């Protein structure tokens, strides 16, 4: 098996030293990734392409090689070639017919020949002879020189014939490791996974930083999608997954910061923590999944206020992308199913969030915040190599979800007090207690453990995450209350 890998076009136009460095990086990445397949594979480079030879590749190995090449940054496309000694025109036709007879059935085609060296025939003569033979000896619909369904590519170089049998589009972008590393703030939703992918595609080695707002269940879910991204698109380089416990930070914000400024304040605290994590890993930039005007905290005025919390560069690959385009890309790269089952955790939601944060007001609200809480969260962060987290991904954190609760079981409304006050939950014949989610871990231990408790929130996301977190802590008397539309009354 012989494969020719064409590198991304932007690499070709670089200066010779840069081009050489990028192609060498790509070659080294491929050598590492393909070495795991357990067969003898030779990877060599020249000035504008990489050649891969695997003499003993079977169909399964060929498919594995193609899978690696299709998801490795820096590759424009790759073609599978079959190498033969060069003979006369009829010999060229016979070798071509072997590979293309079935593929041409019912389709129009043309033959294109690239020839280097001196030969007793011209490129046009090869095209005409092989094209006529294929038309006569296959079930092709016909020849179309302008808009064919299929193009049969042949290369004649010196005394060798190469028959190209497939050409596959690559990721493009730059080889991973060709640029500096970044720290991606990942939540597991559509935006943060797509922004991370775009950085990997650009050659940026993306480490992961997760702010845990919803317990271990949420952390496991985010680790799962982070591992998927790394394993599929960035496994040539080891990266870190860093978890920062942010529940106490959220509690501090909810209890002390004025409602309209809670979202902006939370983002500024996240950037401060991420900057410290990045500096400890010698990473020069942060990455977020924010898109201009998608939510209230992402107006230009608010983004400016958020960025002014730190000195480090913040990259936003999705800044001008529409949500629909982001979701389409997540579907293409394989993260849609993760994101759809793990909505963005939105515990800090202002009732009337500001869209034009004033810096003096931001600083005033932050003066109420005990920075020791943030410093403690940073100090308690946990970092691990991402290839070491896979053992955690099969943890069973499932909890019972019910649509009806009967006495003596208890429903715990974990919504924010503002939501509880505006729309109090009442269920006939069942006790309903109000414990905001940010106080749940502290207060649950004081409850009567002989009773069964079901957590409730508006969308069912936080309740399931916190129930799973309590179960993981050994509390087996907890579930989720997700009522049918008319089984509960919020008045």
Short mmCIF file of C-alpha atoms in Angstrom, two decimals:
data_model
loop_
_atom_site.label_atom_id
_atom_site.label_comp_id
_atom_site.label_asym_id
_atom_site.label_seq_id
_atom_site.Cartn_x
_atom_site.Cartn_y
_atom_site.Cartn_z
CA UNK A 1 0.00 0.00 0.00
CA UNK A 2 1.35 3.39 -1.02
CA UNK A 3 -0.27 6.68 0.08
CA UNK A 4 0.68 10.19 -0.95
CA UNK A 5 -0.26 12.87 1.58
CA UNK A 6 -0.62 16.43 0.32
CA UNK A 7 -0.06 19.03 3.04
CA UNK A 8 -2.29 22.04 3.70
CA UNK A 9 -1.86 24.71 1.01
CA UNK A 10 -0.87 27.46 3.49
CA UNK A 11 2.12 25.37 4.51
CA UNK A 12 3.39 25.27 0.92
CA UNK A 13 3.56 29.08 0.68
CA UNK A 14 5.59 29.46 3.88
CA UNK A 15 9.28 30.33 3.73
CA UNK A 16 11.52 27.27 3.13
CA UNK A 17 12.67 26.95 6.79
CA UNK A 18 9.09 27.22 8.13
CA UNK A 19 7.73 24.85 5.49
CA UNK A 20 10.44 22.32 6.32
CA UNK A 21 9.67 22.57 10.03
CA UNK A 22 5.90 22.17 9.56
CA UNK A 23 6.20 19.17 7.23
CA UNK A 24 8.70 17.52 9.58
CA UNK A 25 6.27 18.07 12.45
CA UNK A 26 3.48 16.45 10.43
CA UNK A 27 5.70 13.51 9.54
CA UNK A 28 6.65 12.99 13.19
CA UNK A 29 3.00 13.18 14.24
CA UNK A 30 2.02 10.55 11.66
CA UNK A 31 4.87 8.26 12.64
CA UNK A 32 3.69 8.34 16.24
CA UNK A 33 0.01 7.84 15.44
CA UNK A 34 0.59 5.05 12.91
CA UNK A 35 3.07 3.23 15.14
CA UNK A 36 0.15 2.15 17.30
CA UNK A 37 -1.35 0.04 14.48
CA UNK A 38 1.11 -2.79 15.01
CA UNK A 39 2.39 -3.11 11.42
CA UNK A 40 5.51 -1.95 9.62
CA UNK A 41 4.73 1.49 8.16
CA UNK A 42 7.32 3.77 6.56
CA UNK A 43 6.65 7.52 6.60
CA UNK A 44 8.89 9.83 4.56
CA UNK A 45 8.65 13.49 3.56
CA UNK A 46 9.83 15.84 0.86
CA UNK A 47 9.25 19.54 0.19
CA UNK A 48 5.51 19.42 -0.38
CA UNK A 49 4.17 15.97 0.44
CA UNK A 50 4.55 12.91 2.65
CA UNK A 51 4.66 9.34 1.38
CA UNK A 52 3.46 6.38 3.42
CA UNK A 53 4.29 2.81 2.47
CA UNK A 54 2.87 -0.30 4.13
CA UNK A 55 3.77 -3.36 2.03
CA UNK A 56 1.73 -5.83 4.09
CA UNK A 57 -1.40 -3.78 4.75
CA UNK A 58 -4.67 -5.73 4.68
CA UNK A 59 -8.09 -4.11 4.29
CA UNK A 60 -8.45 -3.52 8.03
CA UNK A 61 -5.03 -1.86 8.31
CA UNK A 62 -5.74 0.27 5.25
CA UNK A 63 -8.97 1.49 6.84
CA UNK A 64 -7.16 2.31 10.10
CA UNK A 65 -4.48 4.27 8.26
CA UNK A 66 -7.15 6.22 6.37
CA UNK A 67 -8.94 6.99 9.64
CA UNK A 68 -5.76 8.45 11.14
CA UNK A 69 -4.99 10.53 8.05
CA UNK A 70 -8.53 11.93 7.80
CA UNK A 71 -8.36 13.30 11.36
CA UNK A 72 -4.80 14.58 11.56
CA UNK A 73 -4.35 18.38 11.31
CA UNK A 74 -2.09 19.62 8.51
CA UNK A 75 -3.33 17.28 5.74
CA UNK A 76 -5.13 18.73 2.73
CA UNK A 77 -5.88 15.34 1.15
CA UNK A 78 -4.37 11.91 0.67
CA UNK A 79 -4.49 9.47 -2.22
CA UNK A 80 -4.00 5.71 -2.33
CA UNK A 81 -1.63 4.69 -5.12
CA UNK A 82 -0.79 1.33 -6.69
CA UNK A 83 2.76 1.15 -8.01
CA UNK A 84 3.68 -0.90 -11.10
CA UNK A 85 6.68 -1.20 -13.46
CA UNK A 86 5.98 0.97 -16.49
CA UNK A 87 5.19 -0.93 -19.69
CA UNK A 88 3.52 -0.10 -22.99
CA UNK A 89 0.14 1.56 -23.42
CA UNK A 90 -1.74 -1.71 -23.17
CA UNK A 91 0.06 -2.58 -19.93
CA UNK A 92 -0.93 0.80 -18.48
CA UNK A 93 -4.55 0.17 -19.52
CA UNK A 94 -4.68 -3.33 -18.01
CA UNK A 95 -3.39 -2.14 -14.63
CA UNK A 96 -5.88 0.74 -14.65
CA UNK A 97 -8.79 -1.54 -15.59
CA UNK A 98 -8.04 -3.80 -12.61
CA UNK A 99 -8.75 -0.99 -10.17
CA UNK A 100 -11.40 1.07 -11.97
CA UNK A 101 -13.71 -1.36 -13.83
CA UNK A 102 -16.36 -1.65 -11.09
CA UNK A 103 -16.12 1.97 -9.93
CA UNK A 104 -17.08 3.31 -13.39
CA UNK A 105 -20.35 1.39 -13.75
CA UNK A 106 -23.17 3.78 -14.71
CA UNK A 107 -20.96 6.89 -14.48
CA UNK A 108 -19.27 9.30 -16.85
CA UNK A 109 -15.51 9.59 -16.56
CA UNK A 110 -12.32 11.00 -17.96
CA UNK A 111 -8.65 10.05 -17.60
CA UNK A 112 -6.02 12.52 -16.42
CA UNK A 113 -2.31 11.70 -16.69
CA UNK A 114 0.62 13.42 -14.98
CA UNK A 115 3.87 12.40 -16.69
CA UNK A 116 7.49 13.14 -15.73
CA UNK A 117 10.42 11.93 -17.86
CA UNK A 118 10.98 10.77 -21.43
CA UNK A 119 8.64 8.12 -22.87
CA UNK A 120 7.60 6.84 -26.34
CA UNK A 121 4.11 8.29 -25.84
CA UNK A 122 2.64 11.60 -24.71
CA UNK A 123 0.29 12.19 -21.80
CA UNK A 124 -2.60 12.78 -24.20
CA UNK A 125 -1.92 9.47 -25.95
CA UNK A 126 -2.05 7.64 -22.62
CA UNK A 127 -5.32 9.36 -21.75
CA UNK A 128 -6.90 8.47 -25.08
CA UNK A 129 -5.75 4.84 -25.09
CA UNK A 130 -6.71 4.12 -21.47
CA UNK A 131 -9.97 6.07 -21.74
CA UNK A 132 -11.03 4.17 -24.86
CA UNK A 133 -10.19 0.85 -23.25
CA UNK A 134 -12.11 1.64 -20.05
CA UNK A 135 -15.17 2.71 -22.05
CA UNK A 136 -15.10 -0.51 -24.05
CA UNK A 137 -14.37 -2.93 -21.18
CA UNK A 138 -16.47 -1.50 -18.37
CA UNK A 139 -20.11 -0.51 -17.89
CA UNK A 140 -19.30 3.20 -17.80
CA UNK A 141 -22.03 5.56 -18.97
CA UNK A 142 -19.63 7.45 -21.19
CA UNK A 143 -16.69 9.87 -21.42
CA UNK A 144 -17.16 13.47 -20.28
CA UNK A 145 -14.06 15.65 -20.49
CA UNK A 146 -15.62 18.70 -18.84
CA UNK A 147 -17.82 17.55 -15.92
CA UNK A 148 -17.23 13.84 -15.37
CA UNK A 149 -18.69 11.90 -12.45
CA UNK A 150 -15.31 10.23 -11.94
CA UNK A 151 -11.74 11.29 -12.75
CA UNK A 152 -9.24 8.46 -13.23
CA UNK A 153 -5.82 9.76 -12.18
CA UNK A 154 -2.59 8.18 -13.43
CA UNK A 155 1.01 9.23 -12.81
CA UNK A 156 3.89 8.15 -15.05
CA UNK A 157 7.28 8.92 -13.50
CA UNK A 158 10.46 7.50 -14.99
CA UNK A 159 9.98 3.76 -15.26
CA UNK A 160 7.04 3.54 -12.80
CA UNK A 161 3.26 3.73 -13.16
CA UNK A 162 1.08 4.91 -10.29
CA UNK A 163 -2.68 4.25 -10.43
CA UNK A 164 -4.61 6.46 -8.00
CA UNK A 165 -7.67 4.62 -6.69
CA UNK A 166 -9.01 7.01 -4.04
CA UNK A 167 -8.58 10.58 -2.88
CA UNK A 168 -9.81 11.67 0.55
CA UNK A 169 -10.19 15.16 1.97
CA UNK A 170 -8.19 15.87 5.13
CA UNK A 171 -8.71 18.33 8.00
CA UNK A 172 -6.36 20.96 6.51
CA UNK A 173 -4.94 23.37 9.09
CA UNK A 174 -1.47 23.14 10.62
CA UNK A 175 0.26 20.12 12.19
CA UNK A 176 -0.37 19.80 15.90
CA UNK A 177 2.63 21.17 17.75
CA UNK A 178 3.48 23.67 15.00
CA UNK A 179 2.02 26.45 17.17
CA UNK A 180 2.16 27.24 20.90
CA UNK A 181 -0.18 25.45 23.35
CA UNK A 182 -3.44 26.93 24.63
CA UNK A 183 -5.72 26.27 27.59
CA UNK A 184 -9.31 25.67 26.48
CA UNK A 185 -12.09 26.46 28.94
CA UNK A 186 -14.41 23.54 28.24
CA UNK A 187 -17.92 22.99 29.59
CA UNK A 188 -18.98 20.11 27.36
CA UNK A 189 -21.56 22.06 25.34
CA UNK A 190 -21.61 22.82 21.61
CA UNK A 191 -19.55 26.01 21.79
CA UNK A 192 -16.57 24.97 23.89
CA UNK A 193 -16.09 21.66 22.05
CA UNK A 194 -16.19 23.31 18.62
CA UNK A 195 -13.83 26.12 19.66
CA UNK A 196 -11.40 23.51 20.99
CA UNK A 197 -11.55 21.57 17.73
CA UNK A 198 -10.82 24.71 15.70
CA UNK A 199 -7.73 25.36 17.81
CA UNK A 200 -6.49 21.80 17.32
CA UNK A 201 -7.07 22.17 13.60
CA UNK A 202 -4.89 25.28 13.60
CA UNK A 203 -1.98 23.37 15.15
CA UNK A 204 -2.55 24.55 18.73
CA UNK A 205 -2.04 21.87 21.36
CA UNK A 206 -5.19 22.33 23.45
CA UNK A 207 -5.09 21.52 27.15
CA UNK A 208 -8.44 21.45 28.96
CA UNK A 209 -9.67 23.46 31.94
CA UNK A 210 -13.03 22.57 33.48
CA UNK A 211 -14.77 24.62 36.16
CA UNK A 212 -16.82 22.18 38.18
CA UNK A 213 -20.16 23.75 39.06
CA UNK A 214 -22.30 20.64 39.14
CA UNK A 215 -20.46 17.82 40.88
CA UNK A 216 -18.63 14.72 39.72
CA UNK A 217 -21.32 13.67 37.23
CA UNK A 218 -20.81 16.86 35.25
CA UNK A 219 -17.05 16.45 35.46
CA UNK A 220 -17.22 12.89 34.12
CA UNK A 221 -19.35 14.04 31.17
CA UNK A 222 -16.93 16.83 30.25
CA UNK A 223 -13.96 14.49 30.58
CA UNK A 224 -15.68 12.12 28.19
CA UNK A 225 -16.06 14.68 25.40
CA UNK A 226 -12.57 16.11 26.06
CA UNK A 227 -11.08 12.64 25.74
CA UNK A 228 -13.01 12.11 22.51
CA UNK A 229 -11.63 15.34 21.00
CA UNK A 230 -8.08 14.54 22.04
CA UNK A 231 -8.19 10.90 20.94
CA UNK A 232 -9.71 11.64 17.53
CA UNK A 233 -7.90 14.82 16.54
CA UNK A 234 -4.94 15.44 18.85
CA UNK A 235 -3.55 12.14 20.15
CA UNK A 236 -0.07 12.85 18.76
CA UNK A 237 0.56 15.10 21.78
CA UNK A 238 -0.17 14.47 25.44
CA UNK A 239 -2.22 17.19 27.14
CA UNK A 240 -3.59 17.95 30.58
CA UNK A 241 -7.16 17.99 31.88
CA UNK A 242 -7.47 20.38 34.82
CA UNK A 243 -10.53 20.48 37.10
CA UNK A 244 -11.09 23.57 39.23
CA UNK A 245 -13.76 23.21 41.97
CA UNK A 246 -15.94 26.27 41.52
CA UNK A 247 -19.03 25.51 43.61
CA UNK A 248 -17.91 27.73 46.50
CA UNK A 249 -17.06 30.52 44.04
CA UNK A 250 -20.58 30.30 42.63
CA UNK A 251 -22.06 30.37 46.13
CA UNK A 252 -20.03 33.47 46.97
CA UNK A 253 -21.26 35.24 43.82
CA UNK A 254 -24.90 34.29 44.36
CA UNK A 255 -24.87 35.45 47.96
CA UNK A 256 -22.91 38.71 47.59
CA UNK A 257 -22.97 40.06 44.00
CA UNK A 258 -25.78 42.21 42.66
CA UNK A 259 -28.02 40.13 40.38
CA UNK A 260 -27.37 41.88 37.01
CA UNK A 261 -23.59 41.50 37.46
CA UNK A 262 -23.44 37.84 38.49
CA UNK A 263 -22.72 36.48 34.99
CA UNK A 264 -19.95 38.93 34.21
CA UNK A 265 -18.41 38.40 37.64
CA UNK A 266 -18.41 34.62 37.22
CA UNK A 267 -16.65 34.88 33.84
CA UNK A 268 -14.02 37.20 35.32
CA UNK A 269 -13.38 34.74 38.15
CA UNK A 270 -13.03 31.92 35.64
CA UNK A 271 -10.48 33.87 33.61
CA UNK A 272 -8.49 34.70 36.74
CA UNK A 273 -8.35 31.02 37.70
CA UNK A 274 -7.58 29.91 34.14
CA UNK A 275 -4.73 32.40 33.88
CA UNK A 276 -3.11 30.90 36.99
CA UNK A 277 -3.55 27.38 35.62
CA UNK A 278 -2.11 28.39 32.24
CA UNK A 279 0.90 30.09 33.83
CA UNK A 280 1.64 26.98 35.88
CA UNK A 281 1.69 24.93 32.63
CA UNK A 282 3.66 27.59 30.69
CA UNK A 283 0.73 28.18 28.33
CA UNK A 284 0.53 31.67 26.76
CA UNK A 285 -3.18 31.93 25.83
CA UNK A 286 -6.71 30.93 26.84
CA UNK A 287 -9.54 29.76 24.56
CA UNK A 288 -13.28 30.16 25.16
CA UNK A 289 -16.38 29.21 23.19
CA UNK A 290 -17.96 32.65 23.39
CA UNK A 291 -19.71 34.12 20.36
CA UNK A 292 -20.56 37.82 20.10
CA UNK A 293 -24.11 38.58 21.30
CA UNK A 294 -25.11 34.93 21.74
CA UNK A 295 -25.98 35.57 25.40
CA UNK A 296 -26.06 38.67 27.60
CA UNK A 297 -22.51 38.26 28.91
CA UNK A 298 -21.15 38.20 25.35
CA UNK A 299 -21.86 41.73 24.18
CA UNK A 300 -18.70 43.58 23.18
CA UNK A 301 -18.95 45.81 26.24
CA UNK A 302 -19.27 42.82 28.57
CA UNK A 303 -16.52 40.83 26.84
CA UNK A 304 -14.23 43.81 27.27
CA UNK A 305 -15.10 44.00 30.96
CA UNK A 306 -14.47 40.26 31.33
CA UNK A 307 -11.11 40.36 29.54
CA UNK A 308 -9.84 43.22 31.67
CA UNK A 309 -9.72 40.86 34.66
CA UNK A 310 -6.45 39.38 33.35
CA UNK A 311 -3.44 40.22 31.20
CA UNK A 312 -3.31 36.96 29.23
CA UNK A 313 -4.46 36.68 25.61
CA UNK A 314 -7.99 35.21 25.22
CA UNK A 315 -8.85 33.57 21.88
CA UNK A 316 -12.49 33.22 20.77
CA UNK A 317 -12.62 31.11 17.58
CA UNK A 318 -16.44 31.30 17.44
CA UNK A 319 -16.67 35.08 17.85
CA UNK A 320 -18.58 35.68 14.60
CA UNK A 321 -20.20 32.26 14.04
CA UNK A 322 -23.96 31.68 14.11
CA UNK A 323 -25.31 29.09 16.54
CA UNK A 324 -26.65 26.97 13.71
CA UNK A 325 -23.23 26.83 12.08
CA UNK A 326 -21.66 25.86 15.39
CA UNK A 327 -24.12 23.00 15.84
CA UNK A 328 -23.54 21.85 12.24
CA UNK A 329 -19.80 21.74 12.84
CA UNK A 330 -20.27 19.86 16.12
CA UNK A 331 -22.26 17.28 14.17
CA UNK A 332 -19.47 16.98 11.60
CA UNK A 333 -16.73 16.47 14.17
CA UNK A 334 -18.76 14.07 16.31
CA UNK A 335 -19.41 16.12 19.45
CA UNK A 336 -23.10 16.88 18.87
CA UNK A 337 -24.35 13.83 20.78
CA UNK A 338 -22.17 14.72 23.78
CA UNK A 339 -23.33 18.33 23.82
CA UNK A 340 -27.00 17.51 23.27
CA UNK A 341 -27.06 15.23 26.31
CA UNK A 342 -25.04 17.63 28.44
CA UNK A 343 -26.52 21.14 28.20
CA UNK A 344 -24.44 24.08 29.36
CA UNK A 345 -24.57 24.31 33.15
CA UNK A 346 -26.32 27.58 33.89
CA UNK A 347 -26.50 27.89 37.64
CA UNK A 348 -25.58 31.58 37.66
CA UNK A 349 -28.34 33.29 35.69
CA UNK A 350 -29.26 36.88 36.37
CA UNK A 351 -32.92 37.78 36.25
CA UNK A 352 -32.07 41.04 34.47
CA UNK A 353 -28.45 40.62 33.34
CA UNK A 354 -26.57 43.71 32.31
CA UNK A 355 -25.49 43.92 28.68
CA UNK A 356 -23.36 47.04 29.18
CA UNK A 357 -21.28 46.42 32.28
CA UNK A 358 -19.69 49.51 33.80
CA UNK A 359 -16.17 48.89 35.06
CA UNK A 360 -16.64 50.92 38.23
CA UNK A 361 -19.76 48.87 38.97
CA UNK A 362 -17.97 45.59 38.20
CA UNK A 363 -15.15 46.54 40.57
CA UNK A 364 -17.65 47.59 43.23
CA UNK A 365 -19.47 44.24 43.06
CA UNK A 366 -16.20 42.31 43.13
CA UNK A 367 -15.13 44.21 46.26
CA UNK A 368 -17.86 42.26 48.09
CA UNK A 369 -16.33 38.96 46.95
CA UNK A 370 -13.96 37.12 49.27
CA UNK A 371 -10.97 36.47 47.00
CA UNK A 372 -9.74 33.81 49.41
CA UNK A 373 -12.56 31.62 48.06
CA UNK A 374 -11.15 31.92 44.54
CA UNK A 375 -7.59 31.35 45.71
CA UNK A 376 -8.69 28.20 47.53
CA UNK A 377 -10.42 26.89 44.39
CA UNK A 378 -7.24 27.47 42.36
CA UNK A 379 -5.12 25.76 45.00
CA UNK A 380 -7.46 22.74 45.07
CA UNK A 381 -7.41 22.22 41.29
CA UNK A 382 -6.63 18.73 40.05
CA UNK A 383 -4.57 18.12 36.90
CA UNK A 384 -4.06 14.81 35.13
CA UNK A 385 -2.92 13.58 31.74
CA UNK A 386 -5.94 13.22 29.53
CA UNK A 387 -5.00 9.71 28.43
CA UNK A 388 -5.28 8.63 32.08
CA UNK A 389 -8.92 9.64 32.58
CA UNK A 390 -10.51 6.97 30.40
CA UNK A 391 -10.95 4.63 33.36
CA UNK A 392 -13.36 7.12 34.92
CA UNK A 393 -15.60 7.42 31.89
CA UNK A 394 -17.64 4.28 32.59
CA UNK A 395 -18.56 5.33 36.14
CA UNK A 396 -22.20 4.57 36.88
CA UNK A 397 -23.75 7.78 38.13
CA UNK A 398 -27.30 7.16 36.91
CA UNK A 399 -30.13 8.20 39.23
CA UNK A 400 -33.87 7.45 39.15
CA UNK A 401 -36.02 10.02 37.33
CA UNK A 402 -39.72 10.06 38.17
CA UNK A 403 -42.71 12.03 36.96
CA UNK A 404 -44.79 11.52 40.09
CA UNK A 405 -43.90 11.62 43.80
CA UNK A 406 -46.05 10.37 46.68
CA UNK A 407 -45.81 10.91 50.45
CA UNK A 408 -43.79 10.31 52.54
CA UNK A 409 -41.16 11.07 49.86
CA UNK A 410 -39.95 14.67 49.67
CA UNK A 411 -39.30 17.03 46.72
CA UNK A 412 -36.38 19.44 47.07
CA UNK A 413 -36.65 22.55 44.88
CA UNK A 414 -33.00 23.44 44.14
CA UNK A 415 -33.68 26.47 41.95
CA UNK A 416 -32.25 29.88 42.73
CA UNK A 417 -34.30 31.74 45.39
CA UNK A 418 -35.40 34.30 42.78
CA UNK A 419 -36.96 31.52 40.69
CA UNK A 420 -38.49 29.89 43.75
CA UNK A 421 -40.08 33.16 44.82
CA UNK A 422 -41.40 34.01 41.37
CA UNK A 423 -42.83 30.53 40.70
CA UNK A 424 -43.15 28.49 43.90
CA UNK A 425 -43.56 24.75 43.36
CA UNK A 426 -46.56 23.01 44.90
CA UNK A 427 -47.37 19.30 44.50
CA UNK A 428 -50.58 18.02 46.07
CA UNK A 429 -50.02 15.76 49.08
CA UNK A 430 -46.22 15.95 48.92
CA UNK A 431 -43.81 17.95 51.05
CA UNK A 432 -41.72 20.41 49.01
CA UNK A 433 -38.56 21.87 50.55
CA UNK A 434 -36.52 24.74 49.09
CA UNK A 435 -32.75 24.29 49.19
CA UNK A 436 -30.84 26.29 46.53
CA UNK A 437 -28.45 24.13 44.54
CA UNK A 438 -25.41 26.00 45.80
CA UNK A 439 -26.28 25.02 49.40
CA UNK A 440 -27.42 21.47 48.67
CA UNK A 441 -24.17 19.65 49.43
CA UNK A 442 -23.88 21.36 52.82
CA UNK A 443 -27.52 20.92 53.86
CA UNK A 444 -28.38 17.49 52.51
CA UNK A 445 -26.45 15.72 55.27
CA UNK A 446 -28.74 17.35 57.87
CA UNK A 447 -31.88 15.77 56.40
CA UNK A 448 -33.62 12.62 57.62
CA UNK A 449 -31.76 9.87 55.76
CA UNK A 450 -34.64 7.43 56.25
CA UNK A 451 -36.71 9.30 53.65
CA UNK A 452 -36.43 9.43 49.85
CA UNK A 453 -35.69 12.81 48.21
CA UNK A 454 -36.26 13.96 44.64
CA UNK A 455 -34.56 17.08 43.29
CA UNK A 456 -36.41 19.55 41.09
CA UNK A 457 -35.28 22.37 38.79
CA UNK A 458 -36.90 24.04 35.81
CA UNK A 459 -35.08 22.20 33.02
CA UNK A 460 -33.98 19.07 34.86
CA UNK A 461 -30.27 19.59 34.17
CA UNK A 462 -29.00 20.80 37.54
CA UNK A 463 -31.26 18.41 39.42
CA UNK A 464 -29.85 15.39 37.60
CA UNK A 465 -26.25 16.53 38.00
CA UNK A 466 -26.62 17.21 41.72
CA UNK A 467 -28.53 13.99 42.33
CA UNK A 468 -25.76 12.03 40.62
CA UNK A 469 -23.18 13.91 42.65
CA UNK A 470 -24.97 13.02 45.90
CA UNK A 471 -25.25 9.40 44.82
CA UNK A 472 -21.54 9.32 44.07
CA UNK A 473 -20.95 10.61 47.63
CA UNK A 474 -22.86 7.62 48.98
CA UNK A 475 -26.36 9.13 49.29
CA UNK A 476 -28.55 6.47 47.69
CA UNK A 477 -31.89 7.99 48.77
CA UNK A 478 -31.94 10.65 46.04
CA UNK A 479 -33.51 10.95 42.60
CA UNK A 480 -34.89 13.53 40.14
CA UNK A 481 -38.44 14.84 39.93
CA UNK A 482 -39.33 15.71 36.35
CA UNK A 483 -43.09 16.23 36.26
CA UNK A 484 -45.41 15.92 33.33
CA UNK A 485 -46.60 19.37 32.15
CA UNK A 486 -49.79 19.31 34.29
CA UNK A 487 -48.72 17.19 37.26
CA UNK A 488 -47.16 20.11 39.15
CA UNK A 489 -48.36 23.62 39.63
CA UNK A 490 -46.04 26.58 39.93
CA UNK A 491 -48.12 29.51 41.13
#
